Structure formats: structure tokens, C-alpha cells
Short mmCIF file of C-alpha atoms in Angstrom, two decimals:
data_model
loop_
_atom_site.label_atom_id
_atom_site.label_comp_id
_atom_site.label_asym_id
_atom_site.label_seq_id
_atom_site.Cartn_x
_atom_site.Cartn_y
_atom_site.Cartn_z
CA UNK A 19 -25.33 40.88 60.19
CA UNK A 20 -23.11 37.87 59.47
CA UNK A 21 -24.14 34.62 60.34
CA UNK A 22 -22.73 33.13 63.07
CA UNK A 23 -21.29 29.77 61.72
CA UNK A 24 -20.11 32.21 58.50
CA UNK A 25 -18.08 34.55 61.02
CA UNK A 26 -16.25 31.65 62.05
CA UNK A 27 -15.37 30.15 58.93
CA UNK A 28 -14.29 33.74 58.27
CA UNK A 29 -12.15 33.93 61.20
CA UNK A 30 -10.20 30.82 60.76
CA UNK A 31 -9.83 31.72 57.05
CA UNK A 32 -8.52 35.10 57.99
CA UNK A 33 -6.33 33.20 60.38
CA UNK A 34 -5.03 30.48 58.13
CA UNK A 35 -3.89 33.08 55.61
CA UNK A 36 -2.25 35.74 58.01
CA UNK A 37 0.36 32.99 59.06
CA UNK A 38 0.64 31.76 55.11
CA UNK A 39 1.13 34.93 54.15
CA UNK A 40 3.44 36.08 56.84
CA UNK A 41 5.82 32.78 55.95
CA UNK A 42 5.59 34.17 52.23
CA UNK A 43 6.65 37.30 52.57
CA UNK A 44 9.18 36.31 55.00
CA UNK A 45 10.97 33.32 52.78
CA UNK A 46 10.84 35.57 49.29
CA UNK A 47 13.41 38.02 50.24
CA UNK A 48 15.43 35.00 52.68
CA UNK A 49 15.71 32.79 50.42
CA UNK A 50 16.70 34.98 47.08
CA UNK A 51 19.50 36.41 49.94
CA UNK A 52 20.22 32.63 50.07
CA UNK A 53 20.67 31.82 46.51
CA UNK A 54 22.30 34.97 45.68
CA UNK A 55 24.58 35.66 48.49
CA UNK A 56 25.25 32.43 50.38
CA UNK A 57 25.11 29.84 47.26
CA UNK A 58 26.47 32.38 45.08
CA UNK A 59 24.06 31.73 42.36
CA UNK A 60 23.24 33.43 39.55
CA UNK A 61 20.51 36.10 39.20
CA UNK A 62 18.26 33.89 36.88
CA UNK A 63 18.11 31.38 39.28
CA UNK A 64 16.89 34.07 41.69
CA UNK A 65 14.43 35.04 39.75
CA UNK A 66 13.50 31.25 38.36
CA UNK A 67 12.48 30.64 42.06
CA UNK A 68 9.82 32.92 42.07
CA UNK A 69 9.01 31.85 38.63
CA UNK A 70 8.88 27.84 39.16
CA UNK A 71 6.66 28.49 42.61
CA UNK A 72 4.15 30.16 39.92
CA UNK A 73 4.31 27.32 37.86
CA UNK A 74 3.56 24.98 40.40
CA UNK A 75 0.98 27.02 41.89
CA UNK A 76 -1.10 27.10 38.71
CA UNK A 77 -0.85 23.38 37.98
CA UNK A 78 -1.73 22.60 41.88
CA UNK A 79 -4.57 25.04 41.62
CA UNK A 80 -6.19 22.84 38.78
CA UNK A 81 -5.73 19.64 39.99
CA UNK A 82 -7.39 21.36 43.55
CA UNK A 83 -10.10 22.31 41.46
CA UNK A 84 -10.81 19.32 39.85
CA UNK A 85 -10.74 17.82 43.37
CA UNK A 86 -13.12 20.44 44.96
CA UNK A 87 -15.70 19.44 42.25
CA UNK A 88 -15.32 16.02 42.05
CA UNK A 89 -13.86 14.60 45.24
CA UNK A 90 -14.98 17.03 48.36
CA UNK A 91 -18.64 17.38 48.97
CA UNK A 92 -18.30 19.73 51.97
CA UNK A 93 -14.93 21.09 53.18
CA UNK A 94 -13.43 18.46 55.76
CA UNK A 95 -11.21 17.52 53.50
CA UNK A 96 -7.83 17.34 55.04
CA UNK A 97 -6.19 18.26 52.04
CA UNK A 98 -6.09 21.66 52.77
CA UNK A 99 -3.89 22.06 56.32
CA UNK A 100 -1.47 18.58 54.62
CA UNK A 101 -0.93 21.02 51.51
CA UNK A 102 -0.04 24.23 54.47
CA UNK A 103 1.97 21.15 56.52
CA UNK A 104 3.84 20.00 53.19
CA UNK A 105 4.97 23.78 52.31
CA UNK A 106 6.32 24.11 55.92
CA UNK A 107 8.53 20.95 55.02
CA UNK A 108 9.55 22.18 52.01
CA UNK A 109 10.72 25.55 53.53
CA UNK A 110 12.58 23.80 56.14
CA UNK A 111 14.72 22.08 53.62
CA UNK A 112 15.41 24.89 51.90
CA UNK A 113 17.44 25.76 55.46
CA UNK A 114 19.34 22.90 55.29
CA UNK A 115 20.04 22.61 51.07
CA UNK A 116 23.15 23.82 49.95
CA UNK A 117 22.17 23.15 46.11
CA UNK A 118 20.41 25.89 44.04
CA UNK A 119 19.49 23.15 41.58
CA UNK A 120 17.45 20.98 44.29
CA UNK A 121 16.12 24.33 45.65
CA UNK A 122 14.95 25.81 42.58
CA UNK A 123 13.23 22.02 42.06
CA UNK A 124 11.53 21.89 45.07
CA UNK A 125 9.86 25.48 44.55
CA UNK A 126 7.83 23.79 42.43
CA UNK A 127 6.51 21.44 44.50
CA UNK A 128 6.10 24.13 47.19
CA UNK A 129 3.91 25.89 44.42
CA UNK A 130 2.05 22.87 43.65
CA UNK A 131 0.88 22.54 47.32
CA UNK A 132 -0.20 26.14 47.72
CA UNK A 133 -1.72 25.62 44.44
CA UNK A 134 -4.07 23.23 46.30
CA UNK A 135 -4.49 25.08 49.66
CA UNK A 136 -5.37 28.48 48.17
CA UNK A 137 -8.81 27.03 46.10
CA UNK A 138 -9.83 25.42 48.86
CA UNK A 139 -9.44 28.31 51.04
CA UNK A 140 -11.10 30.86 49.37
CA UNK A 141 -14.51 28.30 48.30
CA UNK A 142 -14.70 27.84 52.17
CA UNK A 143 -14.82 31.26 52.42
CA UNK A 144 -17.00 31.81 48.92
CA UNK A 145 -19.87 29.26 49.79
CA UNK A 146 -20.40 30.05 53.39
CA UNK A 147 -20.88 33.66 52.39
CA UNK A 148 -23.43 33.01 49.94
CA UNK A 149 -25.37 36.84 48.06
CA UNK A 150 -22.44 38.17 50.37
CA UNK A 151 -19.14 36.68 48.63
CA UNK A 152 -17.58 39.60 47.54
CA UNK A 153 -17.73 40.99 50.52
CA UNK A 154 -16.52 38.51 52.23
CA UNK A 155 -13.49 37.77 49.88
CA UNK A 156 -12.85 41.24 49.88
CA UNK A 157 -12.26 40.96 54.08
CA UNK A 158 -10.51 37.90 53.77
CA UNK A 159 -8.17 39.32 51.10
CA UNK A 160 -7.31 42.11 52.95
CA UNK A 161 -6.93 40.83 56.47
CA UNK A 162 -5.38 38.23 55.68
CA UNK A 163 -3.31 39.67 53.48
CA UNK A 164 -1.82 41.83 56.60
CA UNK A 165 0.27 39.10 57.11
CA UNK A 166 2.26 40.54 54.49
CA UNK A 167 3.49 43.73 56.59
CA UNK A 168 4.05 40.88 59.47
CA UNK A 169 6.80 38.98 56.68
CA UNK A 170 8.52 42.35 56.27
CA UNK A 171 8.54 43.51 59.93
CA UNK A 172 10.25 39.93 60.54
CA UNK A 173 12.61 40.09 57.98
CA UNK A 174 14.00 43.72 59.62
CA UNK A 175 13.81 42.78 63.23
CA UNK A 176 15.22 39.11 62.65
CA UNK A 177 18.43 39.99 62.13
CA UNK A 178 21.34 39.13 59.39
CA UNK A 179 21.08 35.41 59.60
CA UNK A 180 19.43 33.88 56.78
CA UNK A 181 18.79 30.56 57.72
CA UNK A 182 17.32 31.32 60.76
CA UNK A 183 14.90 33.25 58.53
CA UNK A 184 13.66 30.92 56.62
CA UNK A 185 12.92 28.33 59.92
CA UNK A 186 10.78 31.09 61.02
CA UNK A 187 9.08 31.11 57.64
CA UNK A 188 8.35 27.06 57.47
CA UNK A 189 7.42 27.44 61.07
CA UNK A 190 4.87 30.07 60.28
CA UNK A 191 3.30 27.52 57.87
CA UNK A 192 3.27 24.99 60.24
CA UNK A 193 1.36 27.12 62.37
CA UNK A 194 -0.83 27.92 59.16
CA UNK A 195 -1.71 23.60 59.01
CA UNK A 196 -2.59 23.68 62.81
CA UNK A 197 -5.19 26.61 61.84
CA UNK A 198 -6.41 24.62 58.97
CA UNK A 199 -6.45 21.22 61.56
CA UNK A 200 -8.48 23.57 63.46
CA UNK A 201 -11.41 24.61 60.91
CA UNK A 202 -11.44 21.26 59.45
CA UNK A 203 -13.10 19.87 63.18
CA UNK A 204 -14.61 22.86 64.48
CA UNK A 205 -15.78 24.97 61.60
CA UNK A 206 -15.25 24.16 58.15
CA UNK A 207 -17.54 21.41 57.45
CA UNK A 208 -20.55 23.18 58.04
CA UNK A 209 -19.27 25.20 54.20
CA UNK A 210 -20.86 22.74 52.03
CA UNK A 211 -21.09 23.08 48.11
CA UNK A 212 -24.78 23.21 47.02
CA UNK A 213 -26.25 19.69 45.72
CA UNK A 214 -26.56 21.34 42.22
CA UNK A 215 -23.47 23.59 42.28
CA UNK A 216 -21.51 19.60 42.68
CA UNK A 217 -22.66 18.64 39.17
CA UNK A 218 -22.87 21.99 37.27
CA UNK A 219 -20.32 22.84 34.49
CA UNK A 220 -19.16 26.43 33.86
CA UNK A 221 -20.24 27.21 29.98
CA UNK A 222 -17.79 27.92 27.12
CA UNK A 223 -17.95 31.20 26.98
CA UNK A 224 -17.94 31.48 31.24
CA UNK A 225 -14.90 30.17 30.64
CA UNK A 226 -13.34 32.12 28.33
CA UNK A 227 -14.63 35.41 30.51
CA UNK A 228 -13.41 34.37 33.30
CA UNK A 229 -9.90 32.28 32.32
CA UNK A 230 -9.38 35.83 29.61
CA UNK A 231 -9.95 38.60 32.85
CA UNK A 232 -8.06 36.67 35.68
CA UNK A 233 -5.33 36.02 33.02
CA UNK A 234 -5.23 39.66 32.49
CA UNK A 235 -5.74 40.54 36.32
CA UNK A 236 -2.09 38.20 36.90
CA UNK A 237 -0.24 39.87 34.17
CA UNK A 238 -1.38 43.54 35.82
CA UNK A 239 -0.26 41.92 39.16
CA UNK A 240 2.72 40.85 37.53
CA UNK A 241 4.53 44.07 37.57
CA UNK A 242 4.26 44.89 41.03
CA UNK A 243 7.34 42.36 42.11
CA UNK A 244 10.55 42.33 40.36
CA UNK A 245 9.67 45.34 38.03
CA UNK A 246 8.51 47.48 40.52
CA UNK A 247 11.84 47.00 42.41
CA UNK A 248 13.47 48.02 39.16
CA UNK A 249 11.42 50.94 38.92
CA UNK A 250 12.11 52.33 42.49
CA UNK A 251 15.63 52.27 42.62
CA UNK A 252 16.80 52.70 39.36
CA UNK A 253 14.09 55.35 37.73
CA UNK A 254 12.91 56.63 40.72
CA UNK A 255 16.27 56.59 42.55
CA UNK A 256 14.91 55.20 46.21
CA UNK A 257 17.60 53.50 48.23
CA UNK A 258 17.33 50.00 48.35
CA UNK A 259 16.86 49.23 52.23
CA UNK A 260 13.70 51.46 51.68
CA UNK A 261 12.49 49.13 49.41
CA UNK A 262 10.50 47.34 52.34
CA UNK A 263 9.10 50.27 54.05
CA UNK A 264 7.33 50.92 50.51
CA UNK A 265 6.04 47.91 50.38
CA UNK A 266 4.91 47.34 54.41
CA UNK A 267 3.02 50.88 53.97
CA UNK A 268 1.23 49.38 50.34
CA UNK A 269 -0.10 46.74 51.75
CA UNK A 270 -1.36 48.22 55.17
CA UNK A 271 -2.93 50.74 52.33
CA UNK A 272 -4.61 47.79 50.85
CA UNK A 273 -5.92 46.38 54.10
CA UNK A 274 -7.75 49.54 54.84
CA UNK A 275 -8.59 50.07 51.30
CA UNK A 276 -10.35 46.47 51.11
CA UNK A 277 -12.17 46.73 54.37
CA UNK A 278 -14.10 49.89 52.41
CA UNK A 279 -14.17 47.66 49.17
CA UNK A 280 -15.72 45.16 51.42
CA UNK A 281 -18.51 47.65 52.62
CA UNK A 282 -19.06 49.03 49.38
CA UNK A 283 -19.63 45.52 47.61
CA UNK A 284 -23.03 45.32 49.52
CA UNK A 285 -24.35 48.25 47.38
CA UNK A 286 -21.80 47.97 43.91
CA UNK A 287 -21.14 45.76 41.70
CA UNK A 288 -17.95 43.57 41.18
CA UNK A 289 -17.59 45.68 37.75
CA UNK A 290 -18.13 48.95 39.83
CA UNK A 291 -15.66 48.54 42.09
CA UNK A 292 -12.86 47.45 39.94
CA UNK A 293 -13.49 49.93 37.23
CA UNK A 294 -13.38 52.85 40.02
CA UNK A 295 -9.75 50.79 41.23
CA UNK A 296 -8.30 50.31 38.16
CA UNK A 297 -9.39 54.12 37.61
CA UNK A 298 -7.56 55.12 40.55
CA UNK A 299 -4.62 52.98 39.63
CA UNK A 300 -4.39 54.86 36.07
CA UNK A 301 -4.63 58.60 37.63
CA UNK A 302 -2.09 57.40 40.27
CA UNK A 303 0.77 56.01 37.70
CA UNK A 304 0.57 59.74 35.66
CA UNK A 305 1.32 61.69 39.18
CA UNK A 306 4.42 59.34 38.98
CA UNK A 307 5.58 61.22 36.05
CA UNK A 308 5.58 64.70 37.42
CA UNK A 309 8.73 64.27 40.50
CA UNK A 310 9.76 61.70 42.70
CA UNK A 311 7.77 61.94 45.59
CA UNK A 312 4.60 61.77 43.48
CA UNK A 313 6.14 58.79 41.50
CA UNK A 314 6.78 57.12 45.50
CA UNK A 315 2.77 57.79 46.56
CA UNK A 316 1.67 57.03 42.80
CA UNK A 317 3.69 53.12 42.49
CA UNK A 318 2.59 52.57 46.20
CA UNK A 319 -1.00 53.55 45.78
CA UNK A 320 -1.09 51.07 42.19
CA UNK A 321 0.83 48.52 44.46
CA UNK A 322 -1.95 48.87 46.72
CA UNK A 323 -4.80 48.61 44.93
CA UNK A 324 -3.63 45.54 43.05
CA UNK A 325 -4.20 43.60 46.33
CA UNK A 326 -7.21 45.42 47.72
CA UNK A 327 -9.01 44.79 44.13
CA UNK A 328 -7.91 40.58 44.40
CA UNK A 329 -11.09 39.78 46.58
CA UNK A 330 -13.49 41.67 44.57
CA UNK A 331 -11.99 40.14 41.39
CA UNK A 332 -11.83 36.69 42.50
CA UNK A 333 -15.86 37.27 43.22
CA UNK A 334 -16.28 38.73 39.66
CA UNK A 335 -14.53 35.65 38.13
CA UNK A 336 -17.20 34.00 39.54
CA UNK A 337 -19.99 36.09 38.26
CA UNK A 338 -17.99 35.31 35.01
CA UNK A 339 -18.10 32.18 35.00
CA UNK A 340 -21.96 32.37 35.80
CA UNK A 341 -21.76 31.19 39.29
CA UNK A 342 -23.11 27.51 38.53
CA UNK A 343 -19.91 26.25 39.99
CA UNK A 344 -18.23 28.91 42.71
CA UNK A 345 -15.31 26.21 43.58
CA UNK A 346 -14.59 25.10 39.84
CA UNK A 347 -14.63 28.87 38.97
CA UNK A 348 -11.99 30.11 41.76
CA UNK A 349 -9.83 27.20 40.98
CA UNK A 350 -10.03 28.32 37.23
CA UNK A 351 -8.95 32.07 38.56
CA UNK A 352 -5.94 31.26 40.55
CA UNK A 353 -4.53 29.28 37.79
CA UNK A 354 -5.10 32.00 34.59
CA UNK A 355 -4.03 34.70 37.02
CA UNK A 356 -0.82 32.70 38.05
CA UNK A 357 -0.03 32.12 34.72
CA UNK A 358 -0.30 35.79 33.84
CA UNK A 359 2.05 36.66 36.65
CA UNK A 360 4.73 34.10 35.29
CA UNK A 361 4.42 35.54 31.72
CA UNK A 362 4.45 39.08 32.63
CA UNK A 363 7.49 37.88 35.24
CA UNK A 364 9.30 36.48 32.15
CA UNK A 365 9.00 39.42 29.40
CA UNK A 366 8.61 42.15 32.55
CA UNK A 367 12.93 42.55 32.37
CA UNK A 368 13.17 42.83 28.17
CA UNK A 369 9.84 45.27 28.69
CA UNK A 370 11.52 47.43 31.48
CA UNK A 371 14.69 47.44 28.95
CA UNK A 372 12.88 48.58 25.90
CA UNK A 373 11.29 51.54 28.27
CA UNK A 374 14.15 52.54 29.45
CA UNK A 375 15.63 52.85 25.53
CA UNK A 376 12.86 55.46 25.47
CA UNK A 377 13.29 57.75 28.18
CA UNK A 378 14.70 57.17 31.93
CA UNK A 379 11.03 57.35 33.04
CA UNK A 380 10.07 55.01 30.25
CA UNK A 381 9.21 52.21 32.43
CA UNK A 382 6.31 54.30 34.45
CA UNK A 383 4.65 53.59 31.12
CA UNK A 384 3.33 50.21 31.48
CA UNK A 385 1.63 50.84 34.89
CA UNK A 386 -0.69 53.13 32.94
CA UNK A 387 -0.97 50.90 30.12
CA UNK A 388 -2.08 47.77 31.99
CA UNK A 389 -4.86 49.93 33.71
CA UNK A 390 -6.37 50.90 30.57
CA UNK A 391 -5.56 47.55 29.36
CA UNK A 392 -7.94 45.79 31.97
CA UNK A 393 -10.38 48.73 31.96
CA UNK A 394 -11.29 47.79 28.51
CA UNK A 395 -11.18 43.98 29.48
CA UNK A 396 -13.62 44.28 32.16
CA UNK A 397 -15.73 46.48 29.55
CA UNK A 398 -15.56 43.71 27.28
CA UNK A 399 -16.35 40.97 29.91
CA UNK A 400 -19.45 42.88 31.52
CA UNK A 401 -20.84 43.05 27.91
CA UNK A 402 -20.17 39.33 27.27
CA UNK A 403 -21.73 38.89 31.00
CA UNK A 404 -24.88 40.56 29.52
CA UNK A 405 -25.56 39.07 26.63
CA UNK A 406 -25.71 35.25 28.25
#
């Protein structure tokens, strides 16, 4: 049974980041519609928005972590729902901006914030749990990451205009601060980093575990945007207003898929349960070879399980990193697993090119080649785990 003051930090978690995520999902597609459509800007600077909100992210996920160990002692800081308040700003400019350039610039600040607000959130979530944190992450992962289907549902039943959109979107984050105003009086605090956990340092080679598997967990992520759109229309020939439907149906597969993750963490391992994903994810990207429907249920089953396996890893990056310091380890994650999604975001289009040169069904490739890939990375972290 969960603790009662654990449930609610839970709950409010789950809460803060089902509105966060539902403002995501929302703005992505708005505002590249935006940039592309009503600014008439070119398809770099598209993409560069995505890329610069990375960027942002990782460097505000540092500095958060620095904070976390250093500054906060138990979580009433009230940097976490001004970060959430500050990206709901930011959004609503975007509304009003009719420059790419200043757009593109304020991404980055927009990453920086959630760079802060994400840390925070998931140590709340990490140290109230306590022997039960991958659990825990797992449920707040998935849950929260429902809000994801919400973005996409809004984005259909909306309608055509754009701006309109993205006011929804900064409104959903304001809604997101007022959560996090919430569980900074009535439940947060009572998530306190441990007296010794405050002054502990995560060794060298914690470090390099856990910075060289979340690095490689971002650049597997990586693929599942922009190349995985590739991939469906062009290789596997879907039509493009089907795109979303893909997508809405992956991640309510991932929510259902991390609630069993969840149950199964109280008798697996972290290693366990990501070896049997990224398992999964490997037999599911060769179906996609055989004919197009299998190719549909294999790239949405690997979309899938890339989010279901994020709580589970986040906990093992923490095992990693030896679990002196839970806060100064998930701040370390976020920011080696954004910068793998930026890299593998920047080479993913000259990869997807050189594929293609191949074969048409060239690009399927690298879905099975980053599973193995971080199979033998986790191999090679559980044996460096070991031998501390």
C-alpha cells in the first residue's frame, strides 16, 4: 500500500504533468504550422525549434540540478510552478510574434524553464517514493504522459486556427503552475531530500554510467519524432492526416504498458525490465520489414515502448549513479538524454538519407540497430554497476 502523504505527492505530480504535457503536444504541431505556413519560414527553422527547446532544456536541467542539491532542502521551492508560469508566457507570445527569428530565440528560453521544472518534478516524485521509485516513476511517466493523447485530440477538434491553438497550449501551462502552486502548500514539502543524500556526490564512474546510458536512452528516443514521420509517410506510405491517430494510439499503448511496468518493478529489476522492452522493441522493428500493416503495429509498438520504458530508466539512472544523490542523478539524466535527442535530431535527416540510398525500406534499419545498440549498453552498465 502507498503511503498516504506519497499518494498525494503522486497525484499532484501526475496532475502537474498531464496539463504540461497536454500544452506540449498541443504547441509542437501549432506552432511548426505557424512557422511554416503562416510566417512562411523555412523548414530548418521548423525543425531548429524543436532543436533549440532541447538545448535549453538540457542547460536548464543542470542548473535545476545544481539548485536541487545545493539550494532546496525539501521541495517548497517555488521554482518549480514560476518555471510552468514562465513557459505559459512564453507560449503566449509565440501567439502574438510575427518573427521566426524572435520565436526560434525564445524556444530556448522556453527549454531552459522546463529544463528546471522537469528535475524538480520527478525528485518530488523519486524521494517520496523511497525502495518504491521505479514504480512510482514508472506511474507518473505514464499517466502523466496521457496528456499527450489529450494535445492531439485538441489539435483535431480545435479547429484550423492556429493561433487560437497555441493560447490553448500556454493556457494549459498556466493551469500546469496553479497545480504546482497547489503541491508547493498542500503537499510537496513533506518530499524532503535525506540529510546525507544533501551532501553526497555521485562517483566518477556513477557518472559516467549514468551520463553514457541516458545519453544513449535520448539518442534511441531521438528517432521517434521527425524520423519517424519520415518513415510513415514516405517508406511506409501512410497518409499524412493519419499521422496523429498513430501517435494518440502509441502513447495510450504506453500508458497501459507502464501501469504493468509499474507493477512489475516491485518484483524486477530496472535492468530486467528494460532489457525485456528494448527486446520487444527489436522483434517489433523486424515485423516492420515484412508489409505495411506490420511495419504500422511494429513503429507504433517501438514508439510506445520508448515512453513506457522513460520511468523505469530514469530510476535505473539512479541506481547508476549509486543512489547517494537521487536529485543530482535525475538532473544529470534529463540533461545527457536531451542532448542525445538533439544529436540524433541533427544527423537523424543525413541518416534517413543514407538508408534510403540502400533500399526504400532502408530507414527501418536504425530502429533495430538502436535496440541492440542500448541492449549492449545496459549490459555494459549492469556489469560496471557490479563491480563498484
Amino acid at each position: 500500500m502507498m503511503h498516504d502523504g506519497a499518494r498525494r505527492v503522486l497525484a499532484l505530480a501526475i496532475m502537474q504533468a498531464f496539463f504540461a504535457t497536454s500544452g506540449f503536444s498541443l504547441l509542437r504541431p501549432s506552432i511548426a504550422a505557424k512557422l511554416r505556413y503562416e510566417l512562411d519560414a523555412p523548414a530548418h527553422f521548423v525543425t531548429g525549434f524543436g532543436s533549440l527547446l532541447l538545448l535549453g532544456r538540457t542547460l536548464g536541467s543542470l542548473i535545476g540540478g545544481m539548485y536541487i542539491v545545493n539550494v532546496t532542502r525539501c521541495f517548497e521551492s517555488i521554482a518549480q510552478p514560476l518555471s510552468a508560469l514562465a513557459i505559459s508566457l512564453i507560449i503566449y507570445c509565440y501567439s502574438l510574434l510575427q518573427s521566426p527569428t524572435i520565436i526560434l530565440a525564445l524556444a530556448f528560453f522556453q527549454g531552459f524553464a522546463a529544463g528546471l521544472m522537469w528535475p524538480l518534478l520527478q525528485s518530488i516524485v523519486a524521494v517520496s517514493a523511497g525502495s518504491k521509485r521505479a514504480a512510482y516513476l514508472t506511474l507518473y511517466t505514464s499517466l502523466g504522459g496521457l496528456g499527450l493523447v489529450n494535445g492531439y485530440v485538441l489539435y483535431t477538434m480545435i479547429g484550423e486556427d492556429v493561433g487560437f491553438k497555441i493560447v490553448v497550449a500556454s493556457a494549459l501551462y498556466g493551469i500546469t503552475s496553479l497545480v504546482a502552486f497547489v503541491g508547493l502548500i498542500w503537499g510537496y514539502r513533506s518530499s524532503c531530500i535525506p540529510r546525507e543524500q544533501r551532501k553526497a556526490r555521485i562517483a566518477f564512474r556513477g557518472t559516467v554510467s549514468l551520463v553514457f546510458f541516458s545519453l544513449m536512452y535520448g539518442l534511441l528516443a531521438g528517432i521517434g519524432a521527425e524520423y519517424s514521420y519520415l518513415v510513415i509517410w514516405e517508406v511506409v506510405g501512410l497518409e499524412k492526416n493519419l499521422l496523429g491517430v498513430i501517435y494518440a494510439v502509441a502513447d495510450l499503448t504506453a500508458a497501459g504498458i507502464g501501469l504493468l511496468i509499474a507493477r512489475l518493478a516491485k518484483r524486477y529489476s530496472e535492468e530486467s525490465l528494460i532489457l525485456t522492452g528494448l527486446t520487444v522493441m527489436f522483434f517489433a522493428s523486424l515485423i516492420s520489414f515484412i508489409d505495411r500493416f506490420l511495419a504500422i503495429v511494429g513503429l507504433g509498438i517501438y514508439i510506445a515502448m520508448v515512453s513506457a520504458l522513460l520511468g523505469v530508466a530514469r530510476s535505473y539512472s539512479v541506481k547508476l549513479g549509486g543512489e547517494q544523490n537521487v536529485s543530482g542523478a535525475l538532473a544529470l539524466s534529463n540533461a545527457a538524454s536531451g542532448i542525445g535527442v538533439s544529436l540524433m535530431e541533427a544527423i537523424a535527416g543525413f541518416i534517413y538519407v543514407e538508408l534510403q540510398s540502400l533500399s526504400p525500406e532502408g530507414p527501418l534499419m536504425l530502429y533495430s540497430t538502436m535496440s541492440l545498440l542500448l541492449i549492449a549498453v545496459v549490459m555494459v552498465c549492469r556489469k560496471s554497476y557490479k563491480s563498484f
